[in-house]
Tab-separated table of C-alpha atoms in Angstrom:
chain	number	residue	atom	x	y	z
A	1	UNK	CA	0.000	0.000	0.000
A	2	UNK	CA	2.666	2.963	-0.138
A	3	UNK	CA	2.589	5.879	-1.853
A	4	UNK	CA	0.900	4.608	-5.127
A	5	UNK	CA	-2.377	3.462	-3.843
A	6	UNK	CA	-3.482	7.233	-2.653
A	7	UNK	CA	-2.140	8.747	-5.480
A	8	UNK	CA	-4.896	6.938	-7.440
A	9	UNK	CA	-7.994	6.376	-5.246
A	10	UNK	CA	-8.699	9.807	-6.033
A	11	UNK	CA	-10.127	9.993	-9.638
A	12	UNK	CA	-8.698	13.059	-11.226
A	13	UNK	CA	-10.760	16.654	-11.196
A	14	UNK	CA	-10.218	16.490	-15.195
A	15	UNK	CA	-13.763	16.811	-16.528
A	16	UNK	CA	-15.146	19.881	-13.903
A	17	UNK	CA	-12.211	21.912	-15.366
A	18	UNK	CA	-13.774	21.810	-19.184
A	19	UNK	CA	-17.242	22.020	-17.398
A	20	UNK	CA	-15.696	25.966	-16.044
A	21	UNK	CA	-13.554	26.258	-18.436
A	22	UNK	CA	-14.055	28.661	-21.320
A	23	UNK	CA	-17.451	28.535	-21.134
A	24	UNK	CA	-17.446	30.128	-18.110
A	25	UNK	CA	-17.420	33.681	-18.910
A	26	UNK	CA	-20.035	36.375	-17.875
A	27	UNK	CA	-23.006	36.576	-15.257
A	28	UNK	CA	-25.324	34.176	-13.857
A	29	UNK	CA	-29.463	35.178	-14.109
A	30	UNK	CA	-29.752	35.216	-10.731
A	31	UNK	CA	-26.628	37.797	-10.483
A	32	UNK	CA	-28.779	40.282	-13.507
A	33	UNK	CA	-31.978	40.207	-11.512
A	34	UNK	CA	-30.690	41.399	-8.054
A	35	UNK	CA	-28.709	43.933	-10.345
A	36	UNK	CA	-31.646	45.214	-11.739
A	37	UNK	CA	-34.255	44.719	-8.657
A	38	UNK	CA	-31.125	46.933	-6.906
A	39	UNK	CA	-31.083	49.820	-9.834
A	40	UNK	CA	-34.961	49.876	-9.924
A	41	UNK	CA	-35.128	50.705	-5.941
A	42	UNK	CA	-32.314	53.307	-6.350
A	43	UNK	CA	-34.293	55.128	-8.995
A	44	UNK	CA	-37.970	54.742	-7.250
A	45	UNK	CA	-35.867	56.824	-4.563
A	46	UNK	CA	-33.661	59.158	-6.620
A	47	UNK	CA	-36.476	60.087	-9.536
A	48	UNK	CA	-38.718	61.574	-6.979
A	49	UNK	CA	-36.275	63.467	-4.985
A	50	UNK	CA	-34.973	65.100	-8.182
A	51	UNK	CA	-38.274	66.320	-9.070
A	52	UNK	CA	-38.550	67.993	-6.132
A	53	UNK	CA	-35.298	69.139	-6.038
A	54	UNK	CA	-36.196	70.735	-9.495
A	55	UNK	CA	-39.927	72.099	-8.206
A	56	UNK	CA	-38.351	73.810	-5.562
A	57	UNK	CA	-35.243	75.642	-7.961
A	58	UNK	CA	-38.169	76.761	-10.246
A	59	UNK	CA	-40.183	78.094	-7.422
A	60	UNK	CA	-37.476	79.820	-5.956
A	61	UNK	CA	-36.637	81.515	-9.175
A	62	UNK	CA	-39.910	82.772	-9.128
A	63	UNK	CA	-39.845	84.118	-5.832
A	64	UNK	CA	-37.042	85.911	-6.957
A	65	UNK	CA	-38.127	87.612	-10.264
A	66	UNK	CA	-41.359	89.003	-8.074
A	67	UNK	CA	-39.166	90.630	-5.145
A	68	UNK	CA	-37.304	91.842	-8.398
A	69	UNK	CA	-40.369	93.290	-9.693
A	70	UNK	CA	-41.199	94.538	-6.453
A	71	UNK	CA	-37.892	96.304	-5.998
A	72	UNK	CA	-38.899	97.912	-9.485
A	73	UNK	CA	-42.269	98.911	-8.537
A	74	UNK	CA	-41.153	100.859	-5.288
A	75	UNK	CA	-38.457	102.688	-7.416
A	76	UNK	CA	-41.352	103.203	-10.381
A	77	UNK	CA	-43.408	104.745	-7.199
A	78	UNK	CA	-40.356	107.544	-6.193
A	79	UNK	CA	-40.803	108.571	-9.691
A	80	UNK	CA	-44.089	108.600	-10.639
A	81	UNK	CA	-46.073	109.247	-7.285
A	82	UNK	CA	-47.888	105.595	-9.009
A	83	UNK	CA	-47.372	102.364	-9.357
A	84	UNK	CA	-46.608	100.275	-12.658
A	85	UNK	CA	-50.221	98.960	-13.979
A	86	UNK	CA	-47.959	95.555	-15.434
A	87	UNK	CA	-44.883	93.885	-15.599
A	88	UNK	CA	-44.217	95.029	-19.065
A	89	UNK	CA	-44.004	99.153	-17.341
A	90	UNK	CA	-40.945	97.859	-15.350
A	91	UNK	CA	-39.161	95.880	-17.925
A	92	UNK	CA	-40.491	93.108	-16.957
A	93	UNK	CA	-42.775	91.800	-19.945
A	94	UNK	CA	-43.271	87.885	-20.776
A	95	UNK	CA	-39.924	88.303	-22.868
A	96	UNK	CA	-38.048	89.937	-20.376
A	97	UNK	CA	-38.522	87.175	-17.857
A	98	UNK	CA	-35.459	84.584	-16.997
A	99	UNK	CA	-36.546	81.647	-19.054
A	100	UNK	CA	-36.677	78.824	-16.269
A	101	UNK	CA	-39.152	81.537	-15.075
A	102	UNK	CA	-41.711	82.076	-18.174
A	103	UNK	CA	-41.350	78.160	-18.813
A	104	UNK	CA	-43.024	77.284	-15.686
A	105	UNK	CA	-44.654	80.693	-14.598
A	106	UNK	CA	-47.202	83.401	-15.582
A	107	UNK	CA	-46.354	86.489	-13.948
A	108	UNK	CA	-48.395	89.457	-13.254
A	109	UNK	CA	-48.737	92.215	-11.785
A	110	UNK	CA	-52.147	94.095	-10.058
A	111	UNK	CA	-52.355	97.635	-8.795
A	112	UNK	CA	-55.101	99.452	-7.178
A	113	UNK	CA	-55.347	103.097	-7.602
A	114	UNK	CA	-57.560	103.246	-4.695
A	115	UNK	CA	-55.530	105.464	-1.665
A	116	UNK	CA	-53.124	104.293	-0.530
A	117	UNK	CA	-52.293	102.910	-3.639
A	118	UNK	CA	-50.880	99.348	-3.730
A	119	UNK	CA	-49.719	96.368	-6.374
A	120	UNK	CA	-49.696	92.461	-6.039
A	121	UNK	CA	-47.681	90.504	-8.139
A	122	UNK	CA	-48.726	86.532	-8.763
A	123	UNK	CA	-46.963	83.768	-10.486
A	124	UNK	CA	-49.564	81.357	-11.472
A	125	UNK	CA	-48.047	77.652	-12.417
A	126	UNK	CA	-48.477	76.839	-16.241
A	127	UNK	CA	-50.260	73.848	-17.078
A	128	UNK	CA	-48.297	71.113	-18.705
A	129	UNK	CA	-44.774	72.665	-17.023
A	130	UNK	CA	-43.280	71.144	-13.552
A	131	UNK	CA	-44.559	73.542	-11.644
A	132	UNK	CA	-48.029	72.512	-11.949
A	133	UNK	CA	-48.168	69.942	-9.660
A	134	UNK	CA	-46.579	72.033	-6.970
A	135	UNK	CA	-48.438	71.965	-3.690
A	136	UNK	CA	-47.765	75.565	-3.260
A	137	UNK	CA	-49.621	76.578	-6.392
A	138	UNK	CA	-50.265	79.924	-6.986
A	139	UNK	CA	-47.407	82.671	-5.409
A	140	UNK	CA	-48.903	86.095	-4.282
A	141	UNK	CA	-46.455	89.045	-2.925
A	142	UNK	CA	-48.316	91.764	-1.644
A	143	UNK	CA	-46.947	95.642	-2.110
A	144	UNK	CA	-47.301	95.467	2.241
A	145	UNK	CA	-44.582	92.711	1.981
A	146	UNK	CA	-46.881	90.222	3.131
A	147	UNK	CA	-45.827	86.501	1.088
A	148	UNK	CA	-48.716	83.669	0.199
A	149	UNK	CA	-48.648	80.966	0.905
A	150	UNK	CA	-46.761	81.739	3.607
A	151	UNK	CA	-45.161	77.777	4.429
A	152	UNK	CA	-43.762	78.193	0.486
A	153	UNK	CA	-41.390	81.029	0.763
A	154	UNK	CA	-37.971	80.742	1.077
């Protein structure tokens, strides 16, 4: 029994090798499906987030171009002893408007002539953009300062 007997009990590994072999290459199904089950949960989480991410930027730009307006309409005031009747008075027409602004955003402005005088400005979503299915809807800012609604400004 010496050294020959265990070298051949076991029965060479021969055939697994070719089973491996070059044949071998690439990724199981099982390997593909928990890729894609893993992509599909990152997106369910990231697609939302960026749309609000988005909703938000567009709002704020909004909020922006009205205090802008606002700033105009107190300088148009000093001048005039009145304020602007529209946007379009202050340089601030349709065209004039930053475009991430006019895409999602009607803006307009309201005065009163009543005394004391005063002017509202509203951005109203446009249907079809982003911005329309914003909870915050419609943005008002008053000529007293006052902001609606008032959990939506920044």
């Amino acid at each position: 029994m010496g050294r020959g007997y265990w070298r051949h009990s076991v029965p060479p590994l021969r055939g697994l090798r070719t089973l491996r072999g070059a044949h071998a290459a690439g990724f199981t199904l099982i390997e593909l499906v928990i890729v894609v089950a893993i992509v599909a949960i990152l997106a369910a989480i990231a697609v939302p987030s960026y749309r609000r991410y988005v909703m938000h930027g567009n709002r704020e730009a909004a909020e922006s171009l009205m205090l802008e307006i606002a700033s105009a309409q107190e300088r148009y005031m000093v001048d005039n002893r009145g304020y602007a009747p529209d946007a379009g008075t202050l340089g601030y027409g349709p065209t004039a408007q930053p475009s991430g602004v006019s895409a999602n955003y009607d803006v307009a402005v309201a005065t009163s002539t009543a005394l004391p005088p005063s002017y509202s400005i509203t951005a109203t979503p446009k249907a079809g953009s982003p911005q329309a299915n914003d909870s915050c809807g419609t943005l008002t800012l008053g000529g007293d300062g006052s902001k609606q609604p008032a959990g939506c400004w920044k």
